[in-house]
Coordinates of C-alpha atoms in Angstrom, one line a residue:
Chain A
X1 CA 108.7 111.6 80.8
X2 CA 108.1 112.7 84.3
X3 CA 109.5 110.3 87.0
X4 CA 108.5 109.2 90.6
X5 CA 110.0 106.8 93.3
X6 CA 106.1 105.2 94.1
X7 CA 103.1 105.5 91.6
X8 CA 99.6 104.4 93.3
X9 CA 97.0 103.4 91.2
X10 CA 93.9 104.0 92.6
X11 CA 92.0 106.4 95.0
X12 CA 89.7 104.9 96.6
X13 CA 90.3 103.8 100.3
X14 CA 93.4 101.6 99.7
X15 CA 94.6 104.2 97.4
X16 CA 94.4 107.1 99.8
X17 CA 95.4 105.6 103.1
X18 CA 98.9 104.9 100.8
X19 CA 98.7 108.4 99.6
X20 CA 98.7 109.8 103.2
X21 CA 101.3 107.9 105.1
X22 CA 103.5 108.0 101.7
X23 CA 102.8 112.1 102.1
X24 CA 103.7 111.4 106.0
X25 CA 106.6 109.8 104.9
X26 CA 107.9 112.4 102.6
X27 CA 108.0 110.4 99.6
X28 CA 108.2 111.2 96.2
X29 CA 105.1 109.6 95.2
X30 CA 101.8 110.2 92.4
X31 CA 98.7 109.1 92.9
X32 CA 96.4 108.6 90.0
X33 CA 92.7 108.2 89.9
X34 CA 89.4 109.7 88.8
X35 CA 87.2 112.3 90.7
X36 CA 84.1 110.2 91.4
X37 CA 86.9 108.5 93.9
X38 CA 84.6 104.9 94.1
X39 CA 81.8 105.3 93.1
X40 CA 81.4 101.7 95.0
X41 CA 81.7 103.8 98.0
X42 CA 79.5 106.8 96.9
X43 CA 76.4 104.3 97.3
X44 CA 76.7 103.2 100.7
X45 CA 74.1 104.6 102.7
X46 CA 75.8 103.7 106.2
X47 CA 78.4 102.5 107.5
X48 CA 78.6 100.7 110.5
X49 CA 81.9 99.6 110.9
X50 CA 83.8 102.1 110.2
X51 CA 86.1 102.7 113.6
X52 CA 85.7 106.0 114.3
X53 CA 82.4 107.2 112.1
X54 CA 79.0 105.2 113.4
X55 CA 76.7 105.3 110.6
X56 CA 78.8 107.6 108.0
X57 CA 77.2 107.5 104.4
X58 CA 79.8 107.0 101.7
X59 CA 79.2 110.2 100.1
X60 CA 79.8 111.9 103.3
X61 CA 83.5 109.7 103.9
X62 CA 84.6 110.6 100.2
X63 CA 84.5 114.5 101.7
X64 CA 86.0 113.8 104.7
X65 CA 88.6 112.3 102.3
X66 CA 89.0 114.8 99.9
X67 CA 88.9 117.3 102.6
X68 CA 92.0 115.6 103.9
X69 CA 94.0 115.7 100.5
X70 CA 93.5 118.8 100.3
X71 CA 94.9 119.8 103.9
X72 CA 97.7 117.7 102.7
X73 CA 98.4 119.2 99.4
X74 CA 98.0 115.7 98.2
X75 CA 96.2 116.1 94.3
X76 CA 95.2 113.2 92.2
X77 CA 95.7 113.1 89.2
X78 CA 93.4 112.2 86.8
X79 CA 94.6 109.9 84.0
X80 CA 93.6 106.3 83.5
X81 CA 96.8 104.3 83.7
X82 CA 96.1 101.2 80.7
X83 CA 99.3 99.6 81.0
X84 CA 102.0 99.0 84.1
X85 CA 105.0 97.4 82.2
X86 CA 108.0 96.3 84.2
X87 CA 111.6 96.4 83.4
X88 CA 114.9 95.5 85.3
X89 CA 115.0 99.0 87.3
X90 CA 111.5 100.7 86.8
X91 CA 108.4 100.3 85.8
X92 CA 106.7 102.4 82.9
X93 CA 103.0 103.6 83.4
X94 CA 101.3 104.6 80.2
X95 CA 98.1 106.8 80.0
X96 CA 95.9 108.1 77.3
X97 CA 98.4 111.0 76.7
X98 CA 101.6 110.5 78.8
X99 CA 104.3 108.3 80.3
X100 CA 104.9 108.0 83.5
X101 CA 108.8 106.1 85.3
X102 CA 108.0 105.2 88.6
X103 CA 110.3 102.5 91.2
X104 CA 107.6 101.2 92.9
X105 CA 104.1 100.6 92.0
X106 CA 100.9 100.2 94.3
X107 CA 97.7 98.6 92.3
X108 CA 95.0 99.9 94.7
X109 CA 92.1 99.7 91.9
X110 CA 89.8 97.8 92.9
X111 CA 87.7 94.9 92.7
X112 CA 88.3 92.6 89.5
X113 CA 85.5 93.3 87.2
X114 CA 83.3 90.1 86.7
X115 CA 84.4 87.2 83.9
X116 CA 86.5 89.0 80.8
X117 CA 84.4 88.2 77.9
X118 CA 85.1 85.1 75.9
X119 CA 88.1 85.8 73.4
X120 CA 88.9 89.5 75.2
X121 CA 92.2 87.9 76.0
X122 CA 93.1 85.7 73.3
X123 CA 92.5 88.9 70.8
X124 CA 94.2 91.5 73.2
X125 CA 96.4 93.3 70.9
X126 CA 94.7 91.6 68.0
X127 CA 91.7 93.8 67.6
X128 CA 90.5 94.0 71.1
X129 CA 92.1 97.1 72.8
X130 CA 91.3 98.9 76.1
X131 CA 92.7 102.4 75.1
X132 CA 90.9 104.3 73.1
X133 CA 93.4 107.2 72.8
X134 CA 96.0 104.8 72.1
X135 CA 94.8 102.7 69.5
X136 CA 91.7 104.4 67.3
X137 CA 94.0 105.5 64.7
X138 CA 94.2 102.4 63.7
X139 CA 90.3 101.7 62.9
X140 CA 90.0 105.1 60.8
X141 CA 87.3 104.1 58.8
X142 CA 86.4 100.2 59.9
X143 CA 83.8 98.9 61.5
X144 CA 84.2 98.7 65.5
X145 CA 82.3 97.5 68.3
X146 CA 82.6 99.6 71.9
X147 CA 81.9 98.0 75.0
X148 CA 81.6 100.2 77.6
X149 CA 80.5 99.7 81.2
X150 CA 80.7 103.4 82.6
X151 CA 79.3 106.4 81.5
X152 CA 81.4 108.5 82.5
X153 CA 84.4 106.9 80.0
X154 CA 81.0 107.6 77.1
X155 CA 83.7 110.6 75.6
X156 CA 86.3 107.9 74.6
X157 CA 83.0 106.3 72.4
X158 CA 82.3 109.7 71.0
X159 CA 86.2 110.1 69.9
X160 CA 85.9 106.5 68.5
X161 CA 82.9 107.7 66.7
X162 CA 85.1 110.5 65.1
X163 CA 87.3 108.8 63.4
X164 CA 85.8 105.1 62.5
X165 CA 83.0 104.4 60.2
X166 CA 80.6 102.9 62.3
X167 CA 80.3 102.1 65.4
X168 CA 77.8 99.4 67.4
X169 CA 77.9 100.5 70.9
X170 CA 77.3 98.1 73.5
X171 CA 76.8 100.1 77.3
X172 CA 76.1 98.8 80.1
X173 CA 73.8 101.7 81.3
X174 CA 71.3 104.2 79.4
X175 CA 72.4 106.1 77.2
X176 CA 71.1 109.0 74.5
X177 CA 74.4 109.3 72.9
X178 CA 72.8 109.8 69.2
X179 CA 75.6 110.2 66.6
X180 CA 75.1 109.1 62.7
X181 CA 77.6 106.2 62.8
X182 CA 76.3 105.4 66.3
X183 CA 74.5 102.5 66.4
X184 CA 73.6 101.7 70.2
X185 CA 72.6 98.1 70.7
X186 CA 70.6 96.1 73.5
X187 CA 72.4 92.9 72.8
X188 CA 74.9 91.1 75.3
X189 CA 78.0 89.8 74.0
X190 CA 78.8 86.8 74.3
X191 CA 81.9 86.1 72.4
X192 CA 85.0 87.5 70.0
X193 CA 85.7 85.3 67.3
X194 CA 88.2 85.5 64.4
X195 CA 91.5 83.6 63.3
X196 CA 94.8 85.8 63.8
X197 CA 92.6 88.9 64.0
X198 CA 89.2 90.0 64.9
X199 CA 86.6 89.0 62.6
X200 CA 83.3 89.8 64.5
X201 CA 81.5 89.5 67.3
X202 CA 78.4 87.0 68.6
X203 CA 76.1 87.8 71.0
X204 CA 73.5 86.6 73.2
X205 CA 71.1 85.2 70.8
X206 CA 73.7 83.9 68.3
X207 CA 73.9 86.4 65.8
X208 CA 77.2 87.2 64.2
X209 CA 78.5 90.8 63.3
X210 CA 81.5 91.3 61.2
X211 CA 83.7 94.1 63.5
X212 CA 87.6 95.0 62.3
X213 CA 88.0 96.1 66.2
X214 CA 86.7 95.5 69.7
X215 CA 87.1 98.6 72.1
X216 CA 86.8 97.4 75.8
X217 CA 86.5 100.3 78.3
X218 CA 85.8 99.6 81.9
X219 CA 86.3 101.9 84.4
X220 CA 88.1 99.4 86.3
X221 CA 91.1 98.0 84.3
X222 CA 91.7 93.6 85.8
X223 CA 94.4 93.9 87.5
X224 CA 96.2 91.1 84.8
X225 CA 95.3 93.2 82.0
X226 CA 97.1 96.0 83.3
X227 CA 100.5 94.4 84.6
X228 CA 101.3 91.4 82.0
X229 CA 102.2 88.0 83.9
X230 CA 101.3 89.2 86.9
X231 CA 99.9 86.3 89.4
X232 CA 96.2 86.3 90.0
X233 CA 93.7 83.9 91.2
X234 CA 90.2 83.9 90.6
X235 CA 91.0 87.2 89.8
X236 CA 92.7 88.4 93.0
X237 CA 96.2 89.8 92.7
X238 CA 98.2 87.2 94.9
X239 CA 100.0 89.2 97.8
X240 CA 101.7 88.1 100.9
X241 CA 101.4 89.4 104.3
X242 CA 103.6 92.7 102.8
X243 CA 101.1 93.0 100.3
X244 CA 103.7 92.4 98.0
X245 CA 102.8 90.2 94.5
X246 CA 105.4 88.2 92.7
X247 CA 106.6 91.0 90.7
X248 CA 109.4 92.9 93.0
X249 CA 108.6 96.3 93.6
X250 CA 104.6 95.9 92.5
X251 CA 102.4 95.7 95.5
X252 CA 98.9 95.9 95.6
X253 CA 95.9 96.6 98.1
X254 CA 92.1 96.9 99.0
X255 CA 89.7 95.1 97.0
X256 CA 92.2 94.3 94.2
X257 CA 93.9 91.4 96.6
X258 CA 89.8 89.7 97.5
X259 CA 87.7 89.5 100.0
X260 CA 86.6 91.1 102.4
X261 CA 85.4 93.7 100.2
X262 CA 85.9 96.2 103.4
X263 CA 86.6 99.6 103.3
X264 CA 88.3 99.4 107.0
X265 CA 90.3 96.1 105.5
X266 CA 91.3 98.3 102.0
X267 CA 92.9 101.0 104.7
X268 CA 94.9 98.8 106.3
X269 CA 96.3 97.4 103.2
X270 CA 97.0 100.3 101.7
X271 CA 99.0 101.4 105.3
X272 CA 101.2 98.2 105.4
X273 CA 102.0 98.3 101.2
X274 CA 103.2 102.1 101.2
X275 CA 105.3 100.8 104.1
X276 CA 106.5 97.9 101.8
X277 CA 107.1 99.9 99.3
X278 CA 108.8 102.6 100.9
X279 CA 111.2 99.4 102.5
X280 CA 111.8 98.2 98.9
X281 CA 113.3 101.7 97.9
X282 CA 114.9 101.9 101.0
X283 CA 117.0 98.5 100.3
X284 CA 117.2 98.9 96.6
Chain B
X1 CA 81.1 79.1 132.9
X2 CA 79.9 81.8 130.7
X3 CA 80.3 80.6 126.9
X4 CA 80.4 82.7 123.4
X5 CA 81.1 82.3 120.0
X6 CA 83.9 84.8 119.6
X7 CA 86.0 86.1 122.0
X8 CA 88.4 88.8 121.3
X9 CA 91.0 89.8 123.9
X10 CA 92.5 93.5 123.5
X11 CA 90.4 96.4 122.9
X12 CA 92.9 98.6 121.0
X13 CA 92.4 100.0 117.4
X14 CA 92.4 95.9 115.8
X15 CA 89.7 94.6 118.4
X16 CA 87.3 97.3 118.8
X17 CA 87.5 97.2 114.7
X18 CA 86.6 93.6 114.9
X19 CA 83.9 94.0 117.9
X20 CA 82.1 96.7 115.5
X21 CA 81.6 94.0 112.5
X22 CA 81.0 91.3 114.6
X23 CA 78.2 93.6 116.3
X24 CA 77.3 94.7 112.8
X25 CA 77.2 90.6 111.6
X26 CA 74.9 89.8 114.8
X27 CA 77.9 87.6 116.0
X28 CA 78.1 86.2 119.6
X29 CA 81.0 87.4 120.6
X30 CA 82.6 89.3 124.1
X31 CA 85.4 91.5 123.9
X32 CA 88.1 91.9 126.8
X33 CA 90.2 94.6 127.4
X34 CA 91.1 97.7 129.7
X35 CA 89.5 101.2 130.2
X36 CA 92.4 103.1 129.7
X37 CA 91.9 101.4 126.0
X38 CA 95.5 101.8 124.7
X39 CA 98.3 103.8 126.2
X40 CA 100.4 103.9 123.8
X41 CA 97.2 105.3 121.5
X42 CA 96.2 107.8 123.9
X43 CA 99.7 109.3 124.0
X44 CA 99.2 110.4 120.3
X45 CA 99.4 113.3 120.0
X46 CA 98.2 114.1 116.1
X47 CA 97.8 111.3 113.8
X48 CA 98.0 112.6 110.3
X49 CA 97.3 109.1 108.5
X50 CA 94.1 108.3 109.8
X51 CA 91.6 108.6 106.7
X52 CA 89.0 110.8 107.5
X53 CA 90.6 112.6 110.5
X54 CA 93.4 114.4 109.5
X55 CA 95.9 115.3 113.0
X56 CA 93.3 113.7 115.7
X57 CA 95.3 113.3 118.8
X58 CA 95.1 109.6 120.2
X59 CA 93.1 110.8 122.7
X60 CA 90.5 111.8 120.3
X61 CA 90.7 108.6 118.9
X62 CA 89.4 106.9 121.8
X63 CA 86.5 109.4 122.4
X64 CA 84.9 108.9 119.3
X65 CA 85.4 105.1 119.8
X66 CA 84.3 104.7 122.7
X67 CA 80.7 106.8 121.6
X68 CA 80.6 104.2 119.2
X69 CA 81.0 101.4 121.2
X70 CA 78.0 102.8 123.4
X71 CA 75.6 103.6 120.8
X72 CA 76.3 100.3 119.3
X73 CA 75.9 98.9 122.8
X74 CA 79.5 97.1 122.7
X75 CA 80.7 96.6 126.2
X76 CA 84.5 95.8 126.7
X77 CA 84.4 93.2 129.6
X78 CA 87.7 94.4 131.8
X79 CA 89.0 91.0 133.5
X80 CA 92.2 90.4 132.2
X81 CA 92.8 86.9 129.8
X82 CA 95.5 85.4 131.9
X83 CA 95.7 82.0 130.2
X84 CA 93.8 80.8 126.6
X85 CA 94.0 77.0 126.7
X86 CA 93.0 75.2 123.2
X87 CA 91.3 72.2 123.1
X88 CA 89.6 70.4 120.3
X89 CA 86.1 72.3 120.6
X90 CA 86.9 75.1 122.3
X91 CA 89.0 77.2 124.0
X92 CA 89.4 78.1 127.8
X93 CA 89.9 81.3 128.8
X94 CA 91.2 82.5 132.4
X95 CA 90.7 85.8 134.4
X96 CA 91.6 86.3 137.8
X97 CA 88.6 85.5 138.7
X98 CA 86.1 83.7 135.7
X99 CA 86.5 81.1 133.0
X100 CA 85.0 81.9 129.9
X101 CA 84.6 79.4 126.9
X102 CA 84.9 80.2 123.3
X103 CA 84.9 79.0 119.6
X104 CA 87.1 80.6 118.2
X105 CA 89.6 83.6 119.3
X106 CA 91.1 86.8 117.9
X107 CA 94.4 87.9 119.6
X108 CA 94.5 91.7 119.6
X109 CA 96.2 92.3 122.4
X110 CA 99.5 94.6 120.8
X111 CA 102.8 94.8 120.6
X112 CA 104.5 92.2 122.4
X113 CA 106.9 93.5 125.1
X114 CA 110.4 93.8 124.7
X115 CA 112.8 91.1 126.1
X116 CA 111.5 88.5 128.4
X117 CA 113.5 88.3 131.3
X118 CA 116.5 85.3 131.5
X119 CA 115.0 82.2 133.0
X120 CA 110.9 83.5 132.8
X121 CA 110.2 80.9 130.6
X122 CA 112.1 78.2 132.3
X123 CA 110.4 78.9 135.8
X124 CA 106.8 79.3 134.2
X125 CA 104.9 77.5 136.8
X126 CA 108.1 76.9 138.9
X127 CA 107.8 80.2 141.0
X128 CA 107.3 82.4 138.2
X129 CA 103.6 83.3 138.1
X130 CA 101.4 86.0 135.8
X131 CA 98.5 86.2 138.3
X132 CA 98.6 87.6 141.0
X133 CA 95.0 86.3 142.5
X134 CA 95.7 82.3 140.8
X135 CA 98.6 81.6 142.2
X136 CA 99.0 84.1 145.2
X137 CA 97.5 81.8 147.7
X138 CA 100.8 79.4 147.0
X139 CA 103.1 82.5 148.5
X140 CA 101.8 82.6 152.1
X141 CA 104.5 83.7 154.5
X142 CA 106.6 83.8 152.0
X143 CA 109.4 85.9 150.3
X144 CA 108.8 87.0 146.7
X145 CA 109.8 89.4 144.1
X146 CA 107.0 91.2 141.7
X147 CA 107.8 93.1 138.6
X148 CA 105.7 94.9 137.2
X149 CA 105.2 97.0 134.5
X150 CA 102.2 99.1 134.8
X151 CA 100.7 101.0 137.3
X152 CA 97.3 100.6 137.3
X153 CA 98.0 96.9 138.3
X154 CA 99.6 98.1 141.4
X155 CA 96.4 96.5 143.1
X156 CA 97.9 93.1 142.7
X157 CA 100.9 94.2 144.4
X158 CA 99.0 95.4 147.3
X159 CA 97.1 91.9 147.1
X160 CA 100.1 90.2 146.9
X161 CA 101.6 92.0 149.6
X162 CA 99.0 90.9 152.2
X163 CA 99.8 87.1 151.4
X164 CA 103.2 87.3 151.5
X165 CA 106.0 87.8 154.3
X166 CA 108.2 90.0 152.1
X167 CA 107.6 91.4 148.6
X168 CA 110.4 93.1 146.6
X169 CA 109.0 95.3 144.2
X170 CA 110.8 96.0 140.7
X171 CA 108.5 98.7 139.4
X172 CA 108.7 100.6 135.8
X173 CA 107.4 103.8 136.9
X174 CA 107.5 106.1 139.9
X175 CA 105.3 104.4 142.8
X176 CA 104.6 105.5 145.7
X177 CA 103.3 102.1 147.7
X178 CA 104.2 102.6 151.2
X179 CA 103.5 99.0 152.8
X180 CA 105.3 97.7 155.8
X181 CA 106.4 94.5 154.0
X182 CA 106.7 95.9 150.7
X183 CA 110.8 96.7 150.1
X184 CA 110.8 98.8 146.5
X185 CA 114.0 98.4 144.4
X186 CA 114.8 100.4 142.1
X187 CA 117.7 97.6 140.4
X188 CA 117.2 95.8 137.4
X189 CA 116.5 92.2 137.2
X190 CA 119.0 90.3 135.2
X191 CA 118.1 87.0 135.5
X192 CA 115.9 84.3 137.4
X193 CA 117.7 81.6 138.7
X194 CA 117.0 78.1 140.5
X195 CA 117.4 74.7 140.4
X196 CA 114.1 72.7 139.5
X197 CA 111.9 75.9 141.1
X198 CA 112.9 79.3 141.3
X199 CA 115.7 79.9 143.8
X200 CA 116.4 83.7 143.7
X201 CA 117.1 86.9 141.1
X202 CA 120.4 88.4 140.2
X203 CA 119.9 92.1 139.2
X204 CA 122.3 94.0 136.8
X205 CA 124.8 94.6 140.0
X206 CA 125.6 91.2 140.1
X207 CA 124.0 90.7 143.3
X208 CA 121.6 87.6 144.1
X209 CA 118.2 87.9 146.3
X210 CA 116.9 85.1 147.6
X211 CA 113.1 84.7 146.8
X212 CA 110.8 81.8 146.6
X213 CA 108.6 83.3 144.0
X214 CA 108.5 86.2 141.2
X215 CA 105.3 87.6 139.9
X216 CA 106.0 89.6 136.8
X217 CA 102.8 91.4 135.7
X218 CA 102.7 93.1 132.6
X219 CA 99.7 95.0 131.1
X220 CA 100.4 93.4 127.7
X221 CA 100.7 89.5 128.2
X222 CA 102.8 87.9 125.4
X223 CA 101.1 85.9 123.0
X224 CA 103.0 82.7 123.6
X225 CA 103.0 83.3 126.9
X226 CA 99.1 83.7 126.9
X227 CA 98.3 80.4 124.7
X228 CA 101.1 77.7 124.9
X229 CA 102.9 77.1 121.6
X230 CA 101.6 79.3 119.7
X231 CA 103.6 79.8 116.6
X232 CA 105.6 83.6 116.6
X233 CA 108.7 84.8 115.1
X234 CA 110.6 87.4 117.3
X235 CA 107.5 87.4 119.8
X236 CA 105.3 88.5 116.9
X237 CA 102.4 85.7 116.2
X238 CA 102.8 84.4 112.6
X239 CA 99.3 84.7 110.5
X240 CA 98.5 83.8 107.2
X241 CA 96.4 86.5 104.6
X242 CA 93.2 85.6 106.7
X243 CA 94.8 86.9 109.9
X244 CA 94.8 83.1 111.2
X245 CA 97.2 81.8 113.6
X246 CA 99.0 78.1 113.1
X247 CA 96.3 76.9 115.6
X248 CA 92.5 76.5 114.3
X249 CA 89.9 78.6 115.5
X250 CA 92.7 81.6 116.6
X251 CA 93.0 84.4 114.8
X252 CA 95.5 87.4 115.7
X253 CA 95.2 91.0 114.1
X254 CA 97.0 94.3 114.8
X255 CA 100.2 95.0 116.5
X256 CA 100.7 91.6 117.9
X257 CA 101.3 90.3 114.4
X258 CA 103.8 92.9 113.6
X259 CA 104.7 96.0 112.1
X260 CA 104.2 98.4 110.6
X261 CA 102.9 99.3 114.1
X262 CA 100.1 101.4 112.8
X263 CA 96.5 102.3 113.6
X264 CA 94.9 101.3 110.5
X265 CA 96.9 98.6 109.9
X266 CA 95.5 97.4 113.5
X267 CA 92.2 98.3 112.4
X268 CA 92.0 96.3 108.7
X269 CA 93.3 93.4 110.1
X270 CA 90.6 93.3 112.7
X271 CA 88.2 93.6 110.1
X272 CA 90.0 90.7 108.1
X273 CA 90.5 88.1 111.6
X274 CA 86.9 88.7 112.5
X275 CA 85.3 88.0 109.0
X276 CA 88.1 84.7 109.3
X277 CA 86.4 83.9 112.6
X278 CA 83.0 83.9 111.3
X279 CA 84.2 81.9 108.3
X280 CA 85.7 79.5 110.8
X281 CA 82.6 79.0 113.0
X282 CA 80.1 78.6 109.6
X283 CA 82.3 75.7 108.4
X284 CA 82.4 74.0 111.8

């Protein structure tokens, strides 16, 4: 399992600006993200407010960014983390494939996706799972649904489609993905129902289909469903002014702690949690 | 009396990152600062941390903003906020030579300066002065000491040297003032003593000078010594999340709240206090 003093979750702007002052710093740090960087960010036609670049697309930033890694030597890596879990002296980050030991954690993810959907939480472990890598095995041969909200995550659907019998695939985008046990629906869900485990899904205009398995992949992981018993409101990890949460060592940054939704306000937070964190080591 | 919405007093990395949004959110707002910006910013000489410009000197830095301020047509007004007196509706705000009124105010005026020196607080008002041009008229014929801290506010020396009989001039730098009246120590002041007013200044020899006044001018005003009883722990001002001070309507972002003394963590707060202010002002 490889180890690291800080692991930052996240490269967008929070993400980043923690990446280069950690690199500053000289810590022993990973960064994990994926290569769109935000795609948030990617869409902004101009920016206004950023100090420094009047009127700077998004696109155009995400270079300057990248450009500035690399000068750095500073490489993301690309895994998805799916679970932070905390013990006593570290805190273990899993991926699809790999495990990850790291002292300090920084959630720099982003913005909470909107509501969970009804039962996603009450069936977590239960026949809802985020992680396809992680959990298909088990649904060789059943019936799943797949919920999936970027296309880019569409290969995790196609694995899913390997190995269970069928699979109704909910997107929340176009897609042409045509496989035999693919079958790609229009319908919204509104709700997982079952008693101990999944028994089906019902959606928007009350119909009920019978699923052994609910397959949730967002490209943003809530920040709760990633870190167990971690304080949130509305959504928003809870931080104080060190951008530290209530879990010591964990801090988090950028859209992930609320409004503003600012990428100027995101680099400033990730600035004062890499300091936090590097403090924490520090007195540890 | 000239009135605005927002006023924002310092024009380092966390104002001109609040002037941009407010300019950007069609705010009515001034900002107040100096041309030389920040000193200690243009003394940078690569800043590896700043996203998007990887080793930009300080210098740099306040090029690029300063072509943003003028294409956004951002003027920094350049009196100097003596005094911000709060009252229920507004605050007052003193230069030398204006008033201005405001709804709300963001405090980005940096790092507080080291120690204040023994007594300054007790004589406020009592022979110790900040302002030269308020309270120089009260020193006619007179014999006062003037610290200062700055040189580019050497022209209040000069101005207080025309009023006065004798001036005894503490300076932090090199000067060369050549002014018949004008005695220029190179001791350090230890203390201000007196009885009710100010009666005279011991310096670090042990030896005591009569004066009847001391101006100490400073290019960075402390916060609590620029709005009376303002909350601050170890001359930092204490805000919440939202970059709001214990006292409604003021707001304080950058290195005035504290470290880590950083550019970006300067310029997200700003972002964050100015958003507060506007949030402040629609609820009103």
């Amino acid at each position: 399992m490889e180890k690291t003093d800080i692991a930052i979750i996240g490269n967008g702007p929070a993400g980043i600006s923690a990446a280069l002052t950690a690199k500053v710093r000289n810590c022993d740090f990973k960064i994990f993200g994926n290569k769109d960087v935000s795609r948030k960010l990617d869409l902004a036609k101009k920016i206004e407010n950023y100090p420094g670049e009047y009127n700077i697309s998004g696109h155009q930033l995400i270079e300057k960014y990248q450009k500035q890694l690399d000068l750095m030597g500073i490489v993301v890596n690309e895994e998805r983390i799916n679970n932070v879990y905390c013990s006593n002296d570290y805190f273990l980050l899993l991926t699809d494939k790999n495990e990850y030991q790291a002292k300090a954690v920084i959630l720099a993810g982003g913005a909470p996706n909107g509501k969970l959907i009804e039962g996603e939480k009450d069936y977590l472990g239960k026949g809802v799972s985020y992680c396809a890598t992680c959990d298909g095995n088990l649904y060789k041969n059943k019936i799943i649904a797949v919920i999936c909200d970027d296309k880019s995550l569409e290969e995790e659907v196609e694995y899913l489609a390997g190995l269970a019998q069928k699979v109704y695939y909910y997107s929340a985008y176009k897609t042409d993905l045509h496989l035999p046990n693919v079958n790609i629906s229009t319908k919204k869900i509104q709700r997982i129902v079952g008693e101990k485990f999944v028994d089906g899904i019902i959606s928007d205009d009350g119909s009920m289909l019978k699923v052994d398995g609910v397959f949730i992949l967002r490209s943003v992981v809530n920040a709760d469903s990633l870190v167990y018993g971690l304080k949130t409101v509305n959504g928003n990890v809870v931080v104080d002014r060190n951008m530290a949460t209530d879990i010591a060592g964990l801090f988090a940054c950028g859209d992930i702690t609320g409004r503003p939704y600012q990428i100027v306000k995101a680099l400033g937070e990730g600035n004062v949690a890499i300091h936090s964190a590097i403090s924490y080591l520090n007195k540890k």
